[in-house]
Coordinates of C-alpha atoms in Angstrom, one line a residue:
X1 CA -4.5 30.3 -5.8
X2 CA -8.0 28.9 -5.6
X3 CA -10.2 26.9 -7.9
X4 CA -12.0 28.1 -11.0
X5 CA -15.7 28.2 -11.5
X6 CA -16.5 24.5 -11.4
X7 CA -18.1 22.7 -14.3
X8 CA -20.6 19.9 -14.1
X9 CA -19.3 17.2 -11.9
X10 CA -16.1 18.9 -11.0
X11 CA -14.5 18.6 -7.6
X12 CA -15.3 21.3 -5.0
X13 CA -13.1 24.4 -4.9
X14 CA -10.3 24.3 -2.5
X15 CA -9.1 27.1 -0.3
X16 CA -5.8 27.5 -2.1
X17 CA -2.9 25.8 -3.8
X18 CA 0.8 25.6 -3.3
X19 CA 3.3 24.7 -6.0
X20 CA 3.4 20.9 -6.4
X21 CA 7.1 19.9 -6.2
X22 CA 6.5 16.5 -7.8
X23 CA 5.3 18.1 -11.0
X24 CA 8.5 20.2 -11.4
X25 CA 10.6 17.1 -10.7
X26 CA 8.7 15.0 -13.2
X27 CA 8.9 17.8 -15.8
X28 CA 12.6 18.2 -15.2
X29 CA 13.1 14.5 -15.6
X30 CA 11.1 14.5 -18.9
X31 CA 13.2 17.4 -20.1
X32 CA 16.4 15.4 -19.7
X33 CA 14.9 12.5 -21.7
X34 CA 13.6 14.7 -24.4
X35 CA 17.0 16.3 -24.9
X36 CA 18.7 12.9 -25.1
X37 CA 16.2 11.8 -27.7
X38 CA 16.5 15.1 -29.7
X39 CA 20.3 15.6 -29.9
X40 CA 20.6 13.8 -33.3
X41 CA 17.4 15.3 -34.8
X42 CA 18.3 18.8 -33.8
X43 CA 21.8 18.4 -35.2
X44 CA 20.2 17.9 -38.6
X45 CA 19.9 21.7 -39.3
X46 CA 17.0 22.3 -41.6
X47 CA 15.7 18.8 -41.6
X48 CA 12.0 18.3 -40.9
X49 CA 12.5 15.5 -38.3
X50 CA 10.0 14.6 -35.6
X51 CA 11.4 15.3 -32.1
X52 CA 11.3 11.6 -31.1
X53 CA 11.9 9.7 -34.3
X54 CA 12.6 5.9 -34.0
X55 CA 16.2 4.8 -34.1
X56 CA 17.3 4.1 -37.7
X57 CA 18.4 0.6 -38.6
X58 CA 22.1 -0.2 -38.5
X59 CA 24.9 -0.5 -36.0
X60 CA 23.2 1.7 -33.5
X61 CA 22.5 0.8 -29.9
X62 CA 19.1 -0.7 -29.1
X63 CA 18.4 0.9 -25.7
X64 CA 17.5 4.4 -27.0
X65 CA 14.7 2.9 -29.1
X66 CA 13.4 0.9 -26.1
X67 CA 13.8 3.4 -23.2
X68 CA 14.3 6.9 -24.6
X69 CA 12.7 7.6 -28.0
X70 CA 9.0 8.5 -27.6
X71 CA 9.2 7.7 -23.8
X72 CA 9.4 11.3 -22.5
X73 CA 7.3 13.4 -24.8
X74 CA 4.1 11.7 -23.4
X75 CA 5.1 12.9 -19.9
X76 CA 5.6 16.4 -21.2
X77 CA 2.2 16.3 -23.0
X78 CA 0.4 15.0 -20.0
X79 CA 1.9 17.8 -17.8
X80 CA 0.8 20.4 -20.4
X81 CA -2.8 19.3 -19.9
X82 CA -2.3 19.4 -16.1
X83 CA -0.8 22.9 -16.2
X84 CA -3.6 24.1 -18.5
X85 CA -6.3 23.1 -16.0
X86 CA -4.4 24.4 -13.0
X87 CA -4.0 27.8 -14.7
X88 CA -7.8 27.8 -15.5
X89 CA -8.5 27.4 -11.8
X90 CA -6.3 30.5 -11.1
X91 CA -7.8 32.5 -14.0
X92 CA -11.3 31.9 -12.9
X93 CA -10.5 33.8 -9.7
X94 CA -8.3 36.5 -11.1
X95 CA -10.0 37.3 -14.4
X96 CA -13.6 38.0 -15.5
X97 CA -13.0 36.0 -18.7
X98 CA -10.7 33.1 -17.7
X99 CA -10.9 31.4 -21.1
X100 CA -9.6 34.5 -22.7
X101 CA -6.5 34.3 -20.5
X102 CA -6.0 30.7 -21.6
X103 CA -6.4 31.7 -25.3
X104 CA -3.8 34.4 -24.9
X105 CA -1.4 31.8 -23.3
X106 CA -1.8 29.4 -26.2
X107 CA -1.4 32.1 -28.8
X108 CA 1.7 33.3 -27.1
X109 CA 3.0 29.8 -27.1
X110 CA 2.2 29.5 -30.8
X111 CA 4.3 32.7 -31.5
X112 CA 7.2 31.3 -29.4
X113 CA 7.0 28.0 -31.2
X114 CA 6.9 29.6 -34.7
X115 CA 10.0 31.6 -34.0
X116 CA 11.8 28.4 -32.8
X117 CA 10.5 26.5 -35.8
X118 CA 11.4 29.0 -38.4
X119 CA 14.8 30.1 -37.0
X120 CA 16.2 27.1 -35.3
X121 CA 14.6 23.7 -35.6
X122 CA 11.9 22.3 -37.8
X123 CA 11.2 19.6 -35.3
X124 CA 9.7 22.1 -32.7
X125 CA 6.8 20.7 -30.7
X126 CA 5.5 24.0 -29.2
X127 CA 3.6 25.0 -32.3
X128 CA 1.8 21.6 -32.3
X129 CA 1.1 22.0 -28.6
X130 CA -0.4 25.5 -29.1
X131 CA -2.6 24.4 -32.0
X132 CA -3.9 21.3 -30.3
X133 CA -4.5 23.4 -27.1
X134 CA -6.6 25.8 -29.1
X135 CA -8.6 23.1 -30.9
X136 CA -8.9 20.5 -28.2
X137 CA -8.0 21.8 -24.7
X138 CA -9.8 25.1 -24.7
X139 CA -13.1 23.8 -26.0
X140 CA -12.9 20.9 -23.4
X141 CA -13.3 23.4 -20.6
X142 CA -17.0 23.6 -21.4
X143 CA -17.3 19.8 -21.0
X144 CA -17.9 17.9 -17.7
X145 CA -14.9 16.1 -16.4
X146 CA -16.3 12.6 -17.1
X147 CA -16.7 13.6 -20.8
X148 CA -13.1 14.9 -20.9
X149 CA -11.8 11.6 -19.4
X150 CA -13.8 9.5 -21.9
X151 CA -12.7 11.6 -24.8
X152 CA -9.1 11.2 -23.7
X153 CA -9.4 7.4 -23.6
X154 CA -11.1 7.4 -27.1
X155 CA -8.5 9.6 -28.7
X156 CA -5.5 7.7 -27.3
X157 CA -7.0 4.3 -28.3
X158 CA -7.9 5.7 -31.8
X159 CA -4.3 7.0 -32.2
X160 CA -2.8 3.7 -31.3
X161 CA -5.1 1.6 -33.5
X162 CA -4.5 4.0 -36.4
X163 CA -0.7 3.5 -35.8
X164 CA -0.3 7.3 -35.7
X165 CA 2.9 9.0 -34.8
X166 CA 3.7 11.1 -31.7
X167 CA 1.6 14.0 -32.9
X168 CA -1.6 12.0 -33.0
X169 CA -1.2 11.1 -29.3
X170 CA -0.9 14.7 -28.1
X171 CA -4.7 15.5 -28.0
X172 CA -5.5 12.5 -25.9
X173 CA -2.6 13.1 -23.5
X174 CA -3.6 16.7 -23.1
X175 CA -7.1 15.7 -22.2
X176 CA -5.9 13.0 -19.8
X177 CA -3.8 15.5 -17.9
X178 CA -6.8 17.9 -17.7
X179 CA -9.1 15.1 -16.5
X180 CA -6.6 14.1 -13.8
X181 CA -6.5 17.6 -12.5
X182 CA -10.3 18.1 -12.6
X183 CA -10.8 14.8 -10.7
X184 CA -8.4 16.0 -8.0
X185 CA -5.7 13.4 -8.7
X186 CA -3.0 16.0 -9.1
X187 CA -3.9 17.6 -5.7
X188 CA -3.3 14.2 -4.1
X189 CA -0.2 13.1 -6.1
X190 CA 2.2 13.7 -3.2
X191 CA 0.1 12.4 -0.3
X192 CA 0.7 8.7 -0.7
X193 CA 3.1 6.3 -2.6
X194 CA 0.6 3.4 -2.6
X195 CA -1.4 4.6 -5.7
X196 CA 1.6 5.3 -7.9
X197 CA 3.2 2.1 -6.7
X198 CA 0.2 -0.1 -7.7
X199 CA -0.3 1.8 -11.0
X200 CA 3.4 1.5 -11.8
X201 CA 3.3 -2.3 -11.3
X202 CA 0.3 -2.6 -13.6
X203 CA 2.0 -0.4 -16.3
X204 CA 5.2 -2.4 -15.9
X205 CA 3.3 -5.6 -16.4
X206 CA 2.1 -4.2 -19.7
X207 CA 5.4 -2.5 -20.7
X208 CA 7.5 -5.7 -20.6
X209 CA 5.5 -7.6 -23.3
X210 CA 5.2 -4.4 -25.3
X211 CA 8.9 -3.9 -25.3
X212 CA 9.5 -7.5 -26.2
X213 CA 7.0 -7.0 -29.1
X214 CA 8.7 -3.9 -30.3
X215 CA 12.2 -5.5 -30.1
X216 CA 11.1 -8.3 -32.4
X217 CA 10.1 -5.9 -35.2
X218 CA 12.1 -3.7 -37.4
X219 CA 11.3 -0.2 -38.5
X220 CA 9.5 -1.2 -41.7
X221 CA 7.3 -3.9 -40.2
X222 CA 3.5 -3.1 -40.4
X223 CA 3.1 -3.4 -36.6
X224 CA 6.2 -1.5 -35.6
X225 CA 4.4 1.9 -35.1
X226 CA 1.7 0.4 -32.9
X227 CA 4.3 -1.5 -30.8
X228 CA 6.5 1.5 -30.6
X229 CA 3.7 3.9 -29.5
X230 CA 2.2 1.4 -27.1
X231 CA 5.5 0.7 -25.4
X232 CA 6.3 4.4 -25.3
X233 CA 3.1 5.2 -23.4
X234 CA 3.5 2.4 -20.9
X235 CA 7.2 3.1 -20.2
X236 CA 6.4 6.8 -19.8
X237 CA 3.8 5.8 -17.2
X238 CA 6.3 3.6 -15.4
X239 CA 8.8 6.4 -15.3
X240 CA 6.3 8.8 -13.7
X241 CA 5.1 6.3 -11.1
X242 CA 8.7 5.4 -10.1
X243 CA 9.5 9.1 -9.6
X244 CA 6.3 9.7 -7.6
X245 CA 7.2 6.7 -5.3
X246 CA 10.8 7.9 -4.9
X247 CA 9.4 11.3 -3.9
X248 CA 8.0 9.7 -0.8
X249 CA 11.4 8.3 0.2
X250 CA 14.6 9.8 1.6
X251 CA 15.7 10.4 -2.0
X252 CA 13.2 13.3 -2.3
X253 CA 15.7 16.1 -1.5
X254 CA 18.1 14.7 -4.1
X255 CA 15.4 14.4 -6.7
X256 CA 14.3 18.0 -6.1
X257 CA 17.8 19.3 -6.2
X258 CA 18.6 17.6 -9.5
X259 CA 15.3 17.9 -11.5
X260 CA 13.3 20.7 -9.9
X261 CA 15.4 23.7 -11.2
X262 CA 15.3 22.2 -14.7
X263 CA 11.5 21.6 -14.5
X264 CA 10.7 25.1 -13.2
X265 CA 12.5 26.6 -16.3
X266 CA 11.5 23.9 -18.7
X267 CA 10.4 26.2 -21.5
X268 CA 13.6 28.3 -21.3
X269 CA 15.7 25.1 -21.2
X270 CA 13.8 23.5 -24.0
X271 CA 14.5 26.4 -26.3
X272 CA 18.1 27.0 -25.3
X273 CA 18.9 23.3 -25.7
X274 CA 18.4 23.8 -29.4
X275 CA 21.0 26.5 -29.6
X276 CA 23.4 24.5 -27.4
X277 CA 23.0 21.3 -29.5
X278 CA 23.6 23.2 -32.7
X279 CA 26.8 24.7 -31.2
X280 CA 27.9 21.3 -30.0
X281 CA 27.3 19.9 -33.5
X282 CA 29.8 22.4 -34.9
X283 CA 32.4 21.4 -32.3
X284 CA 31.9 17.6 -32.6
X285 CA 31.5 17.6 -36.4
X286 CA 30.7 14.7 -38.6
X287 CA 27.3 13.3 -39.6
X288 CA 25.0 13.2 -36.6
X289 CA 23.5 9.8 -37.6
X290 CA 27.0 8.3 -37.2
X291 CA 27.6 9.7 -33.7
X292 CA 28.0 7.0 -31.1
X293 CA 25.5 6.8 -28.3
X294 CA 28.4 7.8 -26.0
X295 CA 28.8 11.0 -27.9
X296 CA 25.1 11.7 -27.8
X297 CA 24.9 11.0 -24.0
X298 CA 28.0 13.3 -23.5
X299 CA 26.5 16.2 -25.4
X300 CA 23.2 15.9 -23.6
X301 CA 24.9 15.5 -20.2
X302 CA 27.1 18.6 -20.7
X303 CA 24.1 20.7 -21.9
X304 CA 22.0 19.6 -19.0
X305 CA 24.8 20.3 -16.5
X306 CA 25.1 23.8 -17.9
X307 CA 21.3 24.3 -17.8
X308 CA 21.0 23.0 -14.3
X309 CA 23.7 25.4 -13.0
X310 CA 22.1 28.3 -15.0
X311 CA 18.6 27.4 -13.6
X312 CA 19.8 27.2 -10.0
X313 CA 21.6 30.5 -10.1
X314 CA 18.8 32.2 -12.0
X315 CA 16.0 31.0 -9.6
X316 CA 17.9 32.3 -6.6
X317 CA 17.1 35.8 -7.7
X318 CA 14.1 35.4 -10.0
X319 CA 10.7 34.0 -9.6
X320 CA 10.7 32.1 -12.9
X321 CA 12.7 31.6 -16.1
X322 CA 13.1 34.5 -18.6
X323 CA 10.9 32.8 -21.3
X324 CA 8.4 31.7 -18.7
X325 CA 8.2 35.3 -17.5
X326 CA 7.5 36.6 -21.0
X327 CA 4.9 33.9 -21.5
X328 CA 3.2 34.8 -18.2
X329 CA 3.3 38.5 -19.3
X330 CA 1.5 37.7 -22.5
X331 CA -0.9 35.4 -20.7
X332 CA -2.1 37.9 -18.1
X333 CA -1.7 41.0 -20.4
X334 CA 0.3 42.7 -17.7
X335 CA 4.0 42.7 -16.6
X336 CA 4.5 40.3 -13.7
X337 CA 7.3 40.7 -11.1
X338 CA 10.5 38.9 -12.1
X339 CA 13.0 39.4 -9.4
X340 CA 12.5 38.0 -5.9
X341 CA 12.0 40.4 -3.1
X342 CA 15.1 41.2 -1.1

């Protein structure tokens, strides 16, 4: 896969691209955190809850609000922007109208998200991703990379200052991921641990006071939303940097074995997790808000174990997950191969 037709100021086209294992590992890790944050909201069948709502006040544990809620969706959103720009590079070589390919991909995602939203869970995030992609990501492909980077910074700052929720951060995170790709950062992400280590220390230095700030507020304080979102972005950044550093250590094979299968089938696993959580809710019973954190962790752990085994077995014989395959079919308007060659 080679580069797309470069825009003003873009990096030169490369001779080709192999799959970046670190991205699949980070995506799989984010999927685990998103499920952990979403178990209770999904269990509220028919409730219009955001997928990473803050922990309600009461006798609940503090750690999910500090280290789980709204700490993983920023990673997923950033990676969506990365994947969008990587696909545009491929489409520029394979298709006469590469932006049409991207438009089909976003429209297909919108259809998938609407089915998920209408039939299973009103907290679905895929519809929001598709709409923001059509309104923000697709038009940004006509902008030079410096403009995309500046616009990402402006949108993220504006969202924080306006104390917006998770949905207002998505456009800026999408553009940030796109800018990182267009500047070649993603191509170099596995070459050295020094950059992620330094950035991780900087983000951690900001995350500590942000978490302290958040912990001193309650859900109804005027500054809670700003503290919650700021801490969420910084902690998410620390998680990513730590993973990238660990990918340069002897732990790399273990990280790939645990998270890569989940990450390669992230869309399939995200959708099936809803069905599995709803099934688990019937078995566990009771009011989800009254579930202990141990119950939530157990439900998420069992579901992730099932999905990991399913992903490993499926990917041995198939090139990608079943929903990913359908999504690719809609993207390229042609049926791609699914089974691996013998």
